[in-house]
mmCIF file of C-alpha atoms in Angstrom:
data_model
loop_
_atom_site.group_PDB
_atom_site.id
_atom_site.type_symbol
_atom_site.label_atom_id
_atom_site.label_comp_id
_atom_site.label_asym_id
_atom_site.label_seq_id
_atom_site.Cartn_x
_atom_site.Cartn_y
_atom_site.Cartn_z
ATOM 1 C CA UNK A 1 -5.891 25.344 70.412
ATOM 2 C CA UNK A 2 -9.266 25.730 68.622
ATOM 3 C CA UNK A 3 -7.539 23.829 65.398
ATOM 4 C CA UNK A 4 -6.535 20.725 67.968
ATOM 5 C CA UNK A 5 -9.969 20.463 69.526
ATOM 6 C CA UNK A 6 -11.095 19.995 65.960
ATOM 7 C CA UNK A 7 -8.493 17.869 64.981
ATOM 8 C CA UNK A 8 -9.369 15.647 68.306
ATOM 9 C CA UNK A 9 -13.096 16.047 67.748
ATOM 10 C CA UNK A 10 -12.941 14.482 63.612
ATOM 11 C CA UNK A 11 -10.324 11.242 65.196
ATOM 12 C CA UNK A 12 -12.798 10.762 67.637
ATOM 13 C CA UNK A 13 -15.720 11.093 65.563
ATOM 14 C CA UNK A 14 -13.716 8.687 62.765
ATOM 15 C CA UNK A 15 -12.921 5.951 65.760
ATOM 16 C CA UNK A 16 -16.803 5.961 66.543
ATOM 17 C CA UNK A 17 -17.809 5.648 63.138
ATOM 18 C CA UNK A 18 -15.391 2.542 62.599
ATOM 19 C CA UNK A 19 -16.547 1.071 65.987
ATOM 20 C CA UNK A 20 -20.184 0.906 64.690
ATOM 21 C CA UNK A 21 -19.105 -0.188 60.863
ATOM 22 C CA UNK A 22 -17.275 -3.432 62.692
ATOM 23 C CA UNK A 23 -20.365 -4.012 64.454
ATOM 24 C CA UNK A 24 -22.325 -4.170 61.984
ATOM 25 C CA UNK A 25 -19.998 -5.670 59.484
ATOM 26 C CA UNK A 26 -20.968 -7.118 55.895
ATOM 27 C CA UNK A 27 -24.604 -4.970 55.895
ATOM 28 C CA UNK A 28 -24.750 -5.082 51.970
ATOM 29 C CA UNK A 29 -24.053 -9.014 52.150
ATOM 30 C CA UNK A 30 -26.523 -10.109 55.004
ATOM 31 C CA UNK A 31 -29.241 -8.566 52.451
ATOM 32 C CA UNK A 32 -28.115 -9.850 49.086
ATOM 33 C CA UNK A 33 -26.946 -12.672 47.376
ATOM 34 C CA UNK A 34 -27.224 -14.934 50.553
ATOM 35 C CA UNK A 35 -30.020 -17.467 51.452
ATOM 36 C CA UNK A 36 -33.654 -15.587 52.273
ATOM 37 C CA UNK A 37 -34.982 -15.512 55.699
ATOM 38 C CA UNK A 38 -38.174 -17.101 54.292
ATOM 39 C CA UNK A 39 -35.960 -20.432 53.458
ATOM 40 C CA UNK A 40 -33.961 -20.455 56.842
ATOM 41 C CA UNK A 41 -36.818 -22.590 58.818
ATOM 42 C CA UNK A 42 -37.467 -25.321 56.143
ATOM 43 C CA UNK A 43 -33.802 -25.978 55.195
ATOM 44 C CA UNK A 44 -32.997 -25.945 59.729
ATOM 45 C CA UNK A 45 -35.402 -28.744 59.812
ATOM 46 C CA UNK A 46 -34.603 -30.213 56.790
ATOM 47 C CA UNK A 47 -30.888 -30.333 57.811
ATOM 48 C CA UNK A 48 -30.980 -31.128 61.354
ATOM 49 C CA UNK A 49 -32.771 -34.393 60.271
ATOM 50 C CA UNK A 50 -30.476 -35.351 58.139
ATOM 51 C CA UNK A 51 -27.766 -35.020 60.511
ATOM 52 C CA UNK A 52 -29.377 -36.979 63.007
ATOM 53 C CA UNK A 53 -30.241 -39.620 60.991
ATOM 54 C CA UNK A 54 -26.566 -39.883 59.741
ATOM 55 C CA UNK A 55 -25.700 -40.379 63.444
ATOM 56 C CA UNK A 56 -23.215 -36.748 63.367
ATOM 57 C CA UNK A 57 -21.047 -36.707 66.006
ATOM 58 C CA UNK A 58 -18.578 -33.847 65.297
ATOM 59 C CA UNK A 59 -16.676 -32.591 68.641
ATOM 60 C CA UNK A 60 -16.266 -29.200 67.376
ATOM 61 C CA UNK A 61 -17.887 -26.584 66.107
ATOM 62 C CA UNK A 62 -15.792 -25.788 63.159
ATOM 63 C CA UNK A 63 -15.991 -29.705 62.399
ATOM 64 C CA UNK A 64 -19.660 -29.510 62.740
ATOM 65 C CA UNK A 65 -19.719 -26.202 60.840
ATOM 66 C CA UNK A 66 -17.914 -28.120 57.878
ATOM 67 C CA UNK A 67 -20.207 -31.388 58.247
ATOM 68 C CA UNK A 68 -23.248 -29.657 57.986
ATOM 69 C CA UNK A 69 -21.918 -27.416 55.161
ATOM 70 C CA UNK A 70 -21.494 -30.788 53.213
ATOM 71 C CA UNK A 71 -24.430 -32.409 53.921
ATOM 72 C CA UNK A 72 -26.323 -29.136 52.636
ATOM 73 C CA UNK A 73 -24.428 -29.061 49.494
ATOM 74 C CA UNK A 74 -25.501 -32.684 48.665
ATOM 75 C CA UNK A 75 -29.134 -31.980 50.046
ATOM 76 C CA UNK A 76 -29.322 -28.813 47.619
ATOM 77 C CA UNK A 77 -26.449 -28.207 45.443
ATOM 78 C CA UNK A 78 -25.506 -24.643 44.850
ATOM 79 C CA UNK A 79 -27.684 -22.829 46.946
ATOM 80 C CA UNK A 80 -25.096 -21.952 49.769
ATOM 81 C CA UNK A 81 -22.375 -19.766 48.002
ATOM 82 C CA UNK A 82 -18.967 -19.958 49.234
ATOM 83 C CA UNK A 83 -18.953 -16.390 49.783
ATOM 84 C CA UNK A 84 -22.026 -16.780 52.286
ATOM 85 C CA UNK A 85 -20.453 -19.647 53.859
ATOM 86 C CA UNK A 86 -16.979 -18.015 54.485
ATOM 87 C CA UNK A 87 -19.065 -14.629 55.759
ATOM 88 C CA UNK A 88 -20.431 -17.206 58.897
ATOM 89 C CA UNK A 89 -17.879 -19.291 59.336
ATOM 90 C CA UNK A 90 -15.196 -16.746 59.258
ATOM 91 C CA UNK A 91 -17.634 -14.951 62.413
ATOM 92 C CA UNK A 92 -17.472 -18.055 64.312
ATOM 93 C CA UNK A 93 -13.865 -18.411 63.630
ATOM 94 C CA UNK A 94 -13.471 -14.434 64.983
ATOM 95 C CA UNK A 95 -15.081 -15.401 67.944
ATOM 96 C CA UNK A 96 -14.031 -18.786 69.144
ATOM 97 C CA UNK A 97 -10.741 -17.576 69.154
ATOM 98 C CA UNK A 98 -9.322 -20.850 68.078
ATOM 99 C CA UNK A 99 -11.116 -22.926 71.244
ATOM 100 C CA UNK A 100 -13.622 -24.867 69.389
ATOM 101 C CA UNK A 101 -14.526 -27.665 71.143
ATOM 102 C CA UNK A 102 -17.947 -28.200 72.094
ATOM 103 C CA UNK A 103 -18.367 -28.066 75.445
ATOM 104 C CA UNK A 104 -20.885 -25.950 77.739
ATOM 105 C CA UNK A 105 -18.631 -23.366 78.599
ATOM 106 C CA UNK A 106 -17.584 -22.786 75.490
ATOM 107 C CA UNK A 107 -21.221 -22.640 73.823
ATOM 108 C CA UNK A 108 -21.363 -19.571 76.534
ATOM 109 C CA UNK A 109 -18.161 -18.074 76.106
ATOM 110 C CA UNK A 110 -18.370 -18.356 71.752
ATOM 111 C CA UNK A 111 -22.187 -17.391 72.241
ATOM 112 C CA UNK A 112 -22.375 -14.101 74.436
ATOM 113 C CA UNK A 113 -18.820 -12.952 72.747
ATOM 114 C CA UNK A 114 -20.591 -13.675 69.036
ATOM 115 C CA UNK A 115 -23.027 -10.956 70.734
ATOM 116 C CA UNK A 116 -21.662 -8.765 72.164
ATOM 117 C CA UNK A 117 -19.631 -8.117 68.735
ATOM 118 C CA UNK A 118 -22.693 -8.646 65.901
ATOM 119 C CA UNK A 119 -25.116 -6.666 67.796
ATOM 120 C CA UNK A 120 -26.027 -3.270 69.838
ATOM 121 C CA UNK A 121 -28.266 -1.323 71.478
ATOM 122 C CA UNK A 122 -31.563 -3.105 72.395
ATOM 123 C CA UNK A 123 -30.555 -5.439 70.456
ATOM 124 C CA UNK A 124 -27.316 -6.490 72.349
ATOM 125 C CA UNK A 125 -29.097 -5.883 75.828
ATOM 126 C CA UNK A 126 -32.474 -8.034 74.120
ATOM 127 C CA UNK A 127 -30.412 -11.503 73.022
ATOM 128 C CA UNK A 128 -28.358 -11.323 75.876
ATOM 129 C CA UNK A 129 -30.818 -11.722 78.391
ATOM 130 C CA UNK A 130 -32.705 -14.306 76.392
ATOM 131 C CA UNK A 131 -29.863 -16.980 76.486
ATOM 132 C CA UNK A 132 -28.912 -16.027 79.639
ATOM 133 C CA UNK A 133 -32.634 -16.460 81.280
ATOM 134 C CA UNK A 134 -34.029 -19.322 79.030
ATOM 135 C CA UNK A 135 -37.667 -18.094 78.826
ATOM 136 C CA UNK A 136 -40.767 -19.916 77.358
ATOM 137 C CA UNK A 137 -41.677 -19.135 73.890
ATOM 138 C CA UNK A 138 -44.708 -16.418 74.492
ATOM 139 C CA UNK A 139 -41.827 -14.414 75.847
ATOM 140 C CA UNK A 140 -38.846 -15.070 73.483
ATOM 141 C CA UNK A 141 -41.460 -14.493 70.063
ATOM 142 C CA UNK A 142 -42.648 -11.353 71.772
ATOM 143 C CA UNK A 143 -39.233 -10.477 72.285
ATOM 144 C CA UNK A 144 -38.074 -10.705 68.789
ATOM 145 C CA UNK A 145 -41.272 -9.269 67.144
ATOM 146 C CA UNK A 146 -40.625 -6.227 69.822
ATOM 147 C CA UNK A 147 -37.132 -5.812 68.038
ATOM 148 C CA UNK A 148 -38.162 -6.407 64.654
ATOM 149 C CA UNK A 149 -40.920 -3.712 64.966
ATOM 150 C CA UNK A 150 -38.385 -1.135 66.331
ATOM 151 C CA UNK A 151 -37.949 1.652 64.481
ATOM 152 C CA UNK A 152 -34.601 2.305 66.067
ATOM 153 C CA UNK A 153 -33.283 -1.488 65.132
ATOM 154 C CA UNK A 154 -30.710 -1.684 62.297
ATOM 155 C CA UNK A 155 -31.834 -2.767 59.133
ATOM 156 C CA UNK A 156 -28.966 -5.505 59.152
ATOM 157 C CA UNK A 157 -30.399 -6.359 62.563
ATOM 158 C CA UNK A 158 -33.576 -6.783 61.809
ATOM 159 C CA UNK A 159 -32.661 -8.799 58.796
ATOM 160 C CA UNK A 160 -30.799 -11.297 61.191
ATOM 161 C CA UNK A 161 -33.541 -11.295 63.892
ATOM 162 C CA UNK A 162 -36.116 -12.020 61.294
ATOM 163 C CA UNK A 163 -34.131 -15.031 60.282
ATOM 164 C CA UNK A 164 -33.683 -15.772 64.180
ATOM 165 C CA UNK A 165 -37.948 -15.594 64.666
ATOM 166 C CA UNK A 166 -38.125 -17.916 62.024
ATOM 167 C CA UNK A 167 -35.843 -20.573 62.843
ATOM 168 C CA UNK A 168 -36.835 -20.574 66.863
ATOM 169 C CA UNK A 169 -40.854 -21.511 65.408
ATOM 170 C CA UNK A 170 -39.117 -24.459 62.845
ATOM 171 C CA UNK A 171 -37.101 -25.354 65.918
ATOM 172 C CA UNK A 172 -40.221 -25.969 68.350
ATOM 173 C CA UNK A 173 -41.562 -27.841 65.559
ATOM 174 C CA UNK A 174 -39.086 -29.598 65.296
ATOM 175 C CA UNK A 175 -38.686 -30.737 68.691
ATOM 176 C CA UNK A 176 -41.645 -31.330 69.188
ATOM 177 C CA UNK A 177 -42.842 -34.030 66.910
ATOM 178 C CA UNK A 178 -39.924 -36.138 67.811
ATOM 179 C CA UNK A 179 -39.447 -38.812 70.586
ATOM 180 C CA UNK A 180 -37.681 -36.639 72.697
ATOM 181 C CA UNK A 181 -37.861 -36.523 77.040
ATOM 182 C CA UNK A 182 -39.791 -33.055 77.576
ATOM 183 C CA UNK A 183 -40.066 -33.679 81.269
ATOM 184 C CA UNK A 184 -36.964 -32.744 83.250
ATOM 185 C CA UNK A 185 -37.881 -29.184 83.230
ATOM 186 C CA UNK A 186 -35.296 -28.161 86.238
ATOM 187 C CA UNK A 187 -31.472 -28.067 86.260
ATOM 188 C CA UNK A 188 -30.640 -30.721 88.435
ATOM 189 C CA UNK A 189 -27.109 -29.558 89.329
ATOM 190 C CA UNK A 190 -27.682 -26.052 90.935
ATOM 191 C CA UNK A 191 -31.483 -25.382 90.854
ATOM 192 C CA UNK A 192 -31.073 -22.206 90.708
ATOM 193 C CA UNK A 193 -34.076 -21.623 88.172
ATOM 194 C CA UNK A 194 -36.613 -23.424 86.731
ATOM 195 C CA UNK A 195 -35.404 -24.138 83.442
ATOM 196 C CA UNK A 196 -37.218 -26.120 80.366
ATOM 197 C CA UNK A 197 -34.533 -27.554 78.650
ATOM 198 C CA UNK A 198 -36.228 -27.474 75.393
ATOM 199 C CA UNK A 199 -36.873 -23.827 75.845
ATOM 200 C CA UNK A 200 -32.879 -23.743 75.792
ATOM 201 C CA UNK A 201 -32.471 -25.259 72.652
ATOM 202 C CA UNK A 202 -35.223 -23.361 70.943
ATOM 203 C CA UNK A 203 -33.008 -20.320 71.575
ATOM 204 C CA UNK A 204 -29.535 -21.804 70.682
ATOM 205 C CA UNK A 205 -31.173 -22.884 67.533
ATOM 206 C CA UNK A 206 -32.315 -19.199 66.758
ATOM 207 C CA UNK A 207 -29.406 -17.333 68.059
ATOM 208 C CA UNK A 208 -27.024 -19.236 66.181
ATOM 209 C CA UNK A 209 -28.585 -17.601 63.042
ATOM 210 C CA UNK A 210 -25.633 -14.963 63.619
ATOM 211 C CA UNK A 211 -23.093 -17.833 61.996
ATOM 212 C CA UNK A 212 -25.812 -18.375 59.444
ATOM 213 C CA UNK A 213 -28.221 -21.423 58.967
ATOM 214 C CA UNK A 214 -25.354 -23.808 59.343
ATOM 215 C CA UNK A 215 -24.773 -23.065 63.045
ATOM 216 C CA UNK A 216 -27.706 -22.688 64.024
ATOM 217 C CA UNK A 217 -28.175 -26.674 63.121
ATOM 218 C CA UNK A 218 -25.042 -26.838 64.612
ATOM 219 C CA UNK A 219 -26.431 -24.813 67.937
ATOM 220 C CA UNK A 220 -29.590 -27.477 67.902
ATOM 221 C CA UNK A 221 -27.461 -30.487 67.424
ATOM 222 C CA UNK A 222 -24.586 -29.723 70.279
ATOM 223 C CA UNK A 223 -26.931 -27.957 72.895
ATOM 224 C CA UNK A 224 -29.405 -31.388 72.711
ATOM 225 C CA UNK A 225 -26.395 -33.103 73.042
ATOM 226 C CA UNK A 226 -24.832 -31.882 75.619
ATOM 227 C CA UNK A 227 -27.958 -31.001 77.758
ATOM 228 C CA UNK A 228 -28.456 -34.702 78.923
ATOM 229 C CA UNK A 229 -31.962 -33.374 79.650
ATOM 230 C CA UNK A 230 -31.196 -30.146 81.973
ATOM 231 C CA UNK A 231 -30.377 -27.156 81.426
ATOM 232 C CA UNK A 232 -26.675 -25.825 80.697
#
């Protein structure tokens, strides 16, 4: 009896670990050999311009995904390795569970799934109730620096969230020195909350760091997009 409990004990103890490894997949990647956080805010901007100004209109995210992935190669050749760019796309891919098409629902769905499965903890409980109650920048920075400060926060987190801090500033930078309408500030469909709608997108831009730089130009580009000045 004694030997079974043991036996039970180490294949539940073995599930557990695996459970946390999957969670935290790739951990010696997402530190080396891929782009630095530092870069991840000047190349967002840099990128999302470009796109614009080529008039993008991809209707999916892997199409975008691939798009932008070009355009970044010709803007600075070399500095994306494939093995970085398979790492992200291959999450999104995991995730999307071959429903790609950008729509609202599936921004959610692809979104709280990508997650649920990347993150835990704080963490998890943190991002989730950030895109699900857009929030004004004081809050979401505070937020982030909260989890980046956290002693209990994975290394491979924190790595992710710092990339995620830095990308939500470029993205209100962004945004805000363009021509852009800033004033519809309430979803006009259910009113449910008041809701900036640029406060959205500064978040999709930053929590799309979890499929890499390249989505979360991709987040920017199809949340704006879609929007049509209101909140999703």
């Amino acid at each position: 009896m004694k030997n079974t409990i043991k036996l039970t004990f180490g294949v539940l103890l073995t599930f557990a670990i695996f459970i946390s490894c999957t969670k935290n997949e790739g951990d010696v990647k997402l530190n080396q050999g891929f782009i630095e956080s530092s870069k991840y805010g000047e190349y967002h901007n840099e990128l999302l311009k470009s796109y614009n100004n080529k008039n993008g209109k991809a209707k999916d995210f892997i199409a975008l995904y691939d798009e932008l992935n070009l355009l970044f190669n010709d803007l600075h050749k070399d500095k994306l390795t494939y093995e970085e760019n398979e790492f992200y796309k291959n999450r999104l891919i995991k995730v999307g569970d071959g429903n790609f098409e950008i729509t609202p629902r599936n921004y959610q769905l692809i979104t709280i799934k990508g997650i649920k499965l990347f993150y835990e903890g704080k963490t998890e409980m943190v991002l989730l109730d950030l895109f699900q109650n857009p929030s004004n920048p004081k809050i979401v920075i505070k937020a982030l620096n909260e989890l980046l400060n956290d002693r209990e926060t994975p290394e491979v987190e924190k790595n992710e969230i710092e990339k995620m801090l830095i990308v939500y500033k470029s993205s209100m930078e962004y945004w805000t020195n363009r021509n852009f309408d800033f004033n519809k500030k309430n979803n006009p469909v259910t009113d449910t909350y008041a809701c900036d709608h640029m406060d959205q997108v500064f978040f999709a831009d930053a929590v799309g760091c979890m499929f890499g730089g390249l989505a979360s130009v991709g987040y920017s580009w199809a949340i704006y997009s879609m929007q049509g000045g209101h909140c999703l």
